[in-house]
């Protein structure tokens, strides 16, 4: 699939690790930056990634900041986005199966690279269960 990937300065190092996972798995990546650890405003990156998911250019998005919190708040302002902040693999899997999350948010200062890479793999592999869960996510807006 095609995945939009973005981070702020707090997530730059982890973005490089996640990019490696995406390439390993054979996904195409729209890298929306940033390309250095210079300070930026994370809502601008969240908007760039989410617009690619919302317009269908990318099937999924991944956003990384220091905690993942700011990115998830910003991403969920877009009505087409269901962003899940995940710090462990069970939640990552459930965010796909029950919530059809189309954006994964990671915290580079809260989640180590090994775990973040495993969360990314689990989340990308997860399938939406549909059924009652589709009814519920339709109630979001
Ligand atoms: C940047 O210092 C930090 O605020 C940002 O990466 C993120 O954690 C915000 O939620």
PDB file of N, CA and C in Angstrom, residues 13-78:
ATOM      1  N   UNK A  13      14.193  11.021  14.406  1.00  0.00           N
ATOM      2  CA  UNK A  13      15.023   9.803  14.429  1.00  0.00           C
ATOM      3  C   UNK A  13      14.151   8.561  14.284  1.00  0.00           C
ATOM      4  N   UNK A  14      12.996   8.552  14.952  1.00  0.00           N
ATOM      5  CA  UNK A  14      12.119   7.383  14.845  1.00  0.00           C
ATOM      6  C   UNK A  14      11.522   7.275  13.443  1.00  0.00           C
ATOM      7  N   UNK A  15      11.255   8.406  12.813  1.00  0.00           N
ATOM      8  CA  UNK A  15      10.727   8.338  11.433  1.00  0.00           C
ATOM      9  C   UNK A  15      11.676   7.567  10.526  1.00  0.00           C
ATOM     10  N   UNK A  16      12.961   7.776  10.699  1.00  0.00           N
ATOM     11  CA  UNK A  16      13.918   7.068   9.851  1.00  0.00           C
ATOM     12  C   UNK A  16      13.820   5.558  10.087  1.00  0.00           C
ATOM     13  N   UNK A  17      13.618   5.148  11.342  1.00  0.00           N
ATOM     14  CA  UNK A  17      13.469   3.719  11.647  1.00  0.00           C
ATOM     15  C   UNK A  17      12.182   3.164  11.051  1.00  0.00           C
ATOM     16  N   UNK A  18      11.093   3.916  11.172  1.00  0.00           N
ATOM     17  CA  UNK A  18       9.801   3.472  10.623  1.00  0.00           C
ATOM     18  C   UNK A  18       9.868   3.409   9.098  1.00  0.00           C
ATOM     19  N   UNK A  19      10.560   4.344   8.497  1.00  0.00           N
ATOM     20  CA  UNK A  19      10.741   4.330   7.041  1.00  0.00           C
ATOM     21  C   UNK A  19      11.416   3.022   6.609  1.00  0.00           C
ATOM     22  N   UNK A  20      12.383   2.571   7.385  1.00  0.00           N
ATOM     23  CA  UNK A  20      13.051   1.303   7.086  1.00  0.00           C
ATOM     24  C   UNK A  20      12.084   0.133   7.130  1.00  0.00           C
ATOM     25  N   UNK A  21      11.189   0.128   8.111  1.00  0.00           N
ATOM     26  CA  UNK A  21      10.184  -0.939   8.211  1.00  0.00           C
ATOM     27  C   UNK A  21       9.273  -0.912   6.993  1.00  0.00           C
ATOM     28  N   UNK A  22       8.832   0.281   6.615  1.00  0.00           N
ATOM     29  CA  UNK A  22       7.914   0.396   5.469  1.00  0.00           C
ATOM     30  C   UNK A  22       8.580  -0.114   4.194  1.00  0.00           C
ATOM     31  N   UNK A  23       9.834   0.215   4.021  1.00  0.00           N
ATOM     32  CA  UNK A  23      10.546  -0.266   2.833  1.00  0.00           C
ATOM     33  C   UNK A  23      10.742  -1.775   2.894  1.00  0.00           C
ATOM     34  N   UNK A  24      11.096  -2.293   4.088  1.00  0.00           N
ATOM     35  CA  UNK A  24      11.262  -3.748   4.261  1.00  0.00           C
ATOM     36  C   UNK A  24      10.006  -4.504   3.850  1.00  0.00           C
ATOM     37  N   UNK A  25       8.855  -3.919   4.183  1.00  0.00           N
ATOM     38  CA  UNK A  25       7.581  -4.581   3.916  1.00  0.00           C
ATOM     39  C   UNK A  25       7.093  -4.344   2.489  1.00  0.00           C
ATOM     40  N   UNK A  26       7.807  -3.537   1.747  1.00  0.00           N
ATOM     41  CA  UNK A  26       7.456  -3.319   0.343  1.00  0.00           C
ATOM     42  C   UNK A  26       6.420  -2.251   0.092  1.00  0.00           C
ATOM     43  N   UNK A  27       6.146  -1.413   1.098  1.00  0.00           N
ATOM     44  CA  UNK A  27       5.162  -0.353   0.912  1.00  0.00           C
ATOM     45  C   UNK A  27       5.784   0.842   0.196  1.00  0.00           C
ATOM     46  N   UNK A  28       4.933   1.577  -0.522  1.00  0.00           N
ATOM     47  CA  UNK A  28       5.361   2.851  -1.104  1.00  0.00           C
ATOM     48  C   UNK A  28       5.140   3.932  -0.053  1.00  0.00           C
ATOM     49  N   UNK A  29       6.037   4.899  -0.015  1.00  0.00           N
ATOM     50  CA  UNK A  29       5.984   5.909   1.053  1.00  0.00           C
ATOM     51  C   UNK A  29       5.980   7.313   0.466  1.00  0.00           C
ATOM     52  N   UNK A  30       5.016   8.129   0.902  1.00  0.00           N
ATOM     53  CA  UNK A  30       5.071   9.575   0.667  1.00  0.00           C
ATOM     54  C   UNK A  30       5.670  10.185   1.927  1.00  0.00           C
ATOM     55  N   UNK A  31       6.924  10.547   1.875  1.00  0.00           N
ATOM     56  CA  UNK A  31       7.587  11.111   3.051  1.00  0.00           C
ATOM     57  C   UNK A  31       7.302  12.610   3.098  1.00  0.00           C
ATOM     58  N   UNK A  32       6.458  13.002   4.038  1.00  0.00           N
ATOM     59  CA  UNK A  32       6.024  14.400   4.157  1.00  0.00           C
ATOM     60  C   UNK A  32       6.936  15.199   5.075  1.00  0.00           C
ATOM     61  N   UNK A  33       8.077  14.641   5.434  1.00  0.00           N
ATOM     62  CA  UNK A  33       9.018  15.355   6.282  1.00  0.00           C
ATOM     63  C   UNK A  33       8.695  15.177   7.747  1.00  0.00           C
ATOM     64  N   UNK A  34       9.472  15.811   8.601  1.00  0.00           N
ATOM     65  CA  UNK A  34      10.565  16.686   8.256  1.00  0.00           C
ATOM     66  C   UNK A  34      11.832  15.868   7.946  1.00  0.00           C
ATOM     67  N   UNK A  35      12.806  16.554   7.387  1.00  0.00           N
ATOM     68  CA  UNK A  35      14.013  15.861   6.964  1.00  0.00           C
ATOM     69  C   UNK A  35      15.209  16.179   7.860  1.00  0.00           C
ATOM     70  N   UNK A  36      14.966  16.826   8.991  1.00  0.00           N
ATOM     71  CA  UNK A  36      16.037  17.118   9.943  1.00  0.00           C
ATOM     72  C   UNK A  36      15.402  17.276  11.324  1.00  0.00           C
ATOM     73  N   UNK A  37      16.235  17.451  12.339  1.00  0.00           N
ATOM     74  CA  UNK A  37      15.725  17.636  13.700  1.00  0.00           C
ATOM     75  C   UNK A  37      15.540  19.113  14.045  1.00  0.00           C
ATOM     76  N   UNK A  38      15.488  19.981  13.029  1.00  0.00           N
ATOM     77  CA  UNK A  38      15.216  21.401  13.292  1.00  0.00           C
ATOM     78  C   UNK A  38      13.767  21.576  13.741  1.00  0.00           C
ATOM     79  N   UNK A  39      13.551  22.504  14.661  1.00  0.00           N
ATOM     80  CA  UNK A  39      12.228  22.676  15.258  1.00  0.00           C
ATOM     81  C   UNK A  39      11.179  23.116  14.227  1.00  0.00           C
ATOM     82  N   UNK A  40      10.025  22.432  14.264  1.00  0.00           N
ATOM     83  CA  UNK A  40       8.895  22.761  13.380  1.00  0.00           C
ATOM     84  C   UNK A  40       7.604  22.683  14.191  1.00  0.00           C
ATOM     85  N   UNK A  41       6.507  23.096  13.570  1.00  0.00           N
ATOM     86  CA  UNK A  41       5.184  23.016  14.204  1.00  0.00           C
ATOM     87  C   UNK A  41       4.470  21.765  13.711  1.00  0.00           C
ATOM     88  N   UNK A  42       4.253  20.798  14.608  1.00  0.00           N
ATOM     89  CA  UNK A  42       3.726  19.497  14.186  1.00  0.00           C
ATOM     90  C   UNK A  42       2.356  19.547  13.498  1.00  0.00           C
ATOM     91  N   UNK A  43       1.457  20.526  13.790  1.00  0.00           N
ATOM     92  CA  UNK A  43       0.169  20.499  13.078  1.00  0.00           C
ATOM     93  C   UNK A  43       0.317  20.631  11.561  1.00  0.00           C
ATOM     94  N   UNK A  44       1.356  21.284  11.100  1.00  0.00           N
ATOM     95  CA  UNK A  44       1.547  21.416   9.651  1.00  0.00           C
ATOM     96  C   UNK A  44       1.865  20.059   9.023  1.00  0.00           C
ATOM     97  N   UNK A  45       2.641  19.255   9.717  1.00  0.00           N
ATOM     98  CA  UNK A  45       2.982  17.920   9.201  1.00  0.00           C
ATOM     99  C   UNK A  45       1.770  16.998   9.281  1.00  0.00           C
ATOM    100  N   UNK A  46       1.027  17.096  10.380  1.00  0.00           N
ATOM    101  CA  UNK A  46      -0.187  16.279  10.514  1.00  0.00           C
ATOM    102  C   UNK A  46      -1.151  16.586   9.375  1.00  0.00           C
ATOM    103  N   UNK A  47      -1.317  17.863   9.051  1.00  0.00           N
ATOM    104  CA  UNK A  47      -2.237  18.248   7.973  1.00  0.00           C
ATOM    105  C   UNK A  47      -1.773  17.684   6.635  1.00  0.00           C
ATOM    106  N   UNK A  48      -0.492  17.698   6.374  1.00  0.00           N
ATOM    107  CA  UNK A  48       0.029  17.190   5.092  1.00  0.00           C
ATOM    108  C   UNK A  48      -0.218  15.689   4.961  1.00  0.00           C
ATOM    109  N   UNK A  49       0.068  14.938   6.010  1.00  0.00           N
ATOM    110  CA  UNK A  49      -0.153  13.483   5.980  1.00  0.00           C
ATOM    111  C   UNK A  49      -1.645  13.173   5.879  1.00  0.00           C
ATOM    112  N   UNK A  50      -2.445  13.856   6.683  1.00  0.00           N
ATOM    113  CA  UNK A  50      -3.883  13.541   6.716  1.00  0.00           C
ATOM    114  C   UNK A  50      -4.573  13.905   5.413  1.00  0.00           C
ATOM    115  N   UNK A  51      -4.134  14.957   4.750  1.00  0.00           N
ATOM    116  CA  UNK A  51      -4.775  15.308   3.477  1.00  0.00           C
ATOM    117  C   UNK A  51      -4.499  14.227   2.446  1.00  0.00           C
ATOM    118  N   UNK A  52      -3.338  13.597   2.486  1.00  0.00           N
ATOM    119  CA  UNK A  52      -3.042  12.515   1.528  1.00  0.00           C
ATOM    120  C   UNK A  52      -3.907  11.296   1.801  1.00  0.00           C
ATOM    121  N   UNK A  53      -4.180  11.026   3.073  1.00  0.00           N
ATOM    122  CA  UNK A  53      -5.055   9.892   3.403  1.00  0.00           C
ATOM    123  C   UNK A  53      -6.507  10.247   3.062  1.00  0.00           C
ATOM    124  N   UNK A  54      -6.912  11.454   3.387  1.00  0.00           N
ATOM    125  CA  UNK A  54      -8.305  11.865   3.167  1.00  0.00           C
ATOM    126  C   UNK A  54      -8.662  11.892   1.690  1.00  0.00           C
ATOM    127  N   UNK A  55      -7.716  12.284   0.834  1.00  0.00           N
ATOM    128  CA  UNK A  55      -8.057  12.364  -0.603  1.00  0.00           C
ATOM    129  C   UNK A  55      -7.773  11.060  -1.339  1.00  0.00           C
ATOM    130  N   UNK A  56      -7.307  10.045  -0.627  1.00  0.00           N
ATOM    131  CA  UNK A  56      -7.126   8.728  -1.228  1.00  0.00           C
ATOM    132  C   UNK A  56      -5.778   8.513  -1.894  1.00  0.00           C
ATOM    133  N   UNK A  57      -4.921   9.527  -1.887  1.00  0.00           N
ATOM    134  CA  UNK A  57      -3.592   9.348  -2.485  1.00  0.00           C
ATOM    135  C   UNK A  57      -2.805   8.274  -1.728  1.00  0.00           C
ATOM    136  N   UNK A  58      -3.045   8.194  -0.415  1.00  0.00           N
ATOM    137  CA  UNK A  58      -2.413   7.165   0.432  1.00  0.00           C
ATOM    138  C   UNK A  58      -3.508   6.414   1.178  1.00  0.00           C
ATOM    139  N   UNK A  59      -3.268   5.128   1.400  1.00  0.00           N
ATOM    140  CA  UNK A  59      -4.262   4.306   2.120  1.00  0.00           C
ATOM    141  C   UNK A  59      -4.135   4.479   3.627  1.00  0.00           C
ATOM    142  N   UNK A  60      -2.946   4.756   4.099  1.00  0.00           N
ATOM    143  CA  UNK A  60      -2.704   4.932   5.532  1.00  0.00           C
ATOM    144  C   UNK A  60      -1.706   6.062   5.748  1.00  0.00           C
ATOM    145  N   UNK A  61      -1.668   6.541   7.019  1.00  0.00           N
ATOM    146  CA  UNK A  61      -0.689   7.541   7.393  1.00  0.00           C
ATOM    147  C   UNK A  61      -0.042   7.175   8.722  1.00  0.00           C
ATOM    148  N   UNK A  62       1.171   7.621   8.907  1.00  0.00           N
ATOM    149  CA  UNK A  62       1.877   7.431  10.184  1.00  0.00           C
ATOM    150  C   UNK A  62       2.486   8.769  10.572  1.00  0.00           C
ATOM    151  N   UNK A  63       2.220   9.190  11.814  1.00  0.00           N
ATOM    152  CA  UNK A  63       2.693  10.475  12.327  1.00  0.00           C
ATOM    153  C   UNK A  63       3.477  10.249  13.610  1.00  0.00           C
ATOM    154  N   UNK A  64       4.578  10.933  13.741  1.00  0.00           N
ATOM    155  CA  UNK A  64       5.451  10.748  14.907  1.00  0.00           C
ATOM    156  C   UNK A  64       5.849  12.112  15.454  1.00  0.00           C
ATOM    157  N   UNK A  65       5.627  12.304  16.757  1.00  0.00           N
ATOM    158  CA  UNK A  65       6.169  13.479  17.435  1.00  0.00           C
ATOM    159  C   UNK A  65       6.786  12.994  18.749  1.00  0.00           C
ATOM    160  N   UNK A  66       7.035  13.889  19.673  1.00  0.00           N
ATOM    161  CA  UNK A  66       7.690  13.475  20.907  1.00  0.00           C
ATOM    162  C   UNK A  66       6.870  12.461  21.683  1.00  0.00           C
ATOM    163  N   UNK A  67       5.595  12.785  21.860  1.00  0.00           N
ATOM    164  CA  UNK A  67       4.708  11.898  22.610  1.00  0.00           C
ATOM    165  C   UNK A  67       3.678  11.207  21.727  1.00  0.00           C
ATOM    166  N   UNK A  68       3.482  11.705  20.523  1.00  0.00           N
ATOM    167  CA  UNK A  68       2.387  11.238  19.657  1.00  0.00           C
ATOM    168  C   UNK A  68       1.066  11.921  19.975  1.00  0.00           C
ATOM    169  N   UNK A  69       1.025  12.655  21.071  1.00  0.00           N
ATOM    170  CA  UNK A  69      -0.244  13.251  21.511  1.00  0.00           C
ATOM    171  C   UNK A  69      -0.651  14.418  20.615  1.00  0.00           C
ATOM    172  N   UNK A  70       0.263  15.337  20.398  1.00  0.00           N
ATOM    173  CA  UNK A  70      -0.067  16.489  19.553  1.00  0.00           C
ATOM    174  C   UNK A  70      -0.446  16.062  18.145  1.00  0.00           C
ATOM    175  N   UNK A  71       0.299  15.125  17.596  1.00  0.00           N
ATOM    176  CA  UNK A  71      -0.011  14.624  16.251  1.00  0.00           C
ATOM    177  C   UNK A  71      -1.398  13.989  16.212  1.00  0.00           C
ATOM    178  N   UNK A  72      -1.737  13.202  17.233  1.00  0.00           N
ATOM    179  CA  UNK A  72      -3.046  12.533  17.209  1.00  0.00           C
ATOM    180  C   UNK A  72      -4.172  13.549  17.364  1.00  0.00           C
ATOM    181  N   UNK A  73      -3.965  14.557  18.206  1.00  0.00           N
ATOM    182  CA  UNK A  73      -4.997  15.591  18.348  1.00  0.00           C
ATOM    183  C   UNK A  73      -5.203  16.337  17.041  1.00  0.00           C
ATOM    184  N   UNK A  74      -4.095  16.712  16.414  1.00  0.00           N
ATOM    185  CA  UNK A  74      -4.180  17.461  15.151  1.00  0.00           C
ATOM    186  C   UNK A  74      -4.811  16.596  14.062  1.00  0.00           C
ATOM    187  N   UNK A  75      -4.398  15.336  13.969  1.00  0.00           N
ATOM    188  CA  UNK A  75      -4.904  14.453  12.909  1.00  0.00           C
ATOM    189  C   UNK A  75      -6.408  14.245  13.030  1.00  0.00           C
ATOM    190  N   UNK A  76      -6.884  14.082  14.234  1.00  0.00           N
ATOM    191  CA  UNK A  76      -8.307  13.779  14.418  1.00  0.00           C
ATOM    192  C   UNK A  76      -9.212  14.995  14.205  1.00  0.00           C
ATOM    193  N   UNK A  77      -8.650  16.162  13.931  1.00  0.00           N
ATOM    194  CA  UNK A  77      -9.471  17.307  13.532  1.00  0.00           C
ATOM    195  C   UNK A  77      -9.982  17.146  12.110  1.00  0.00           C
ATOM    196  N   UNK A  78      -9.306  16.295  11.319  1.00  0.00           N
ATOM    197  CA  UNK A  78      -9.751  16.036   9.946  1.00  0.00           C
ATOM    198  C   UNK A  78     -10.864  14.981  10.017  1.00  0.00           C
TER     199      UNK A  78
END
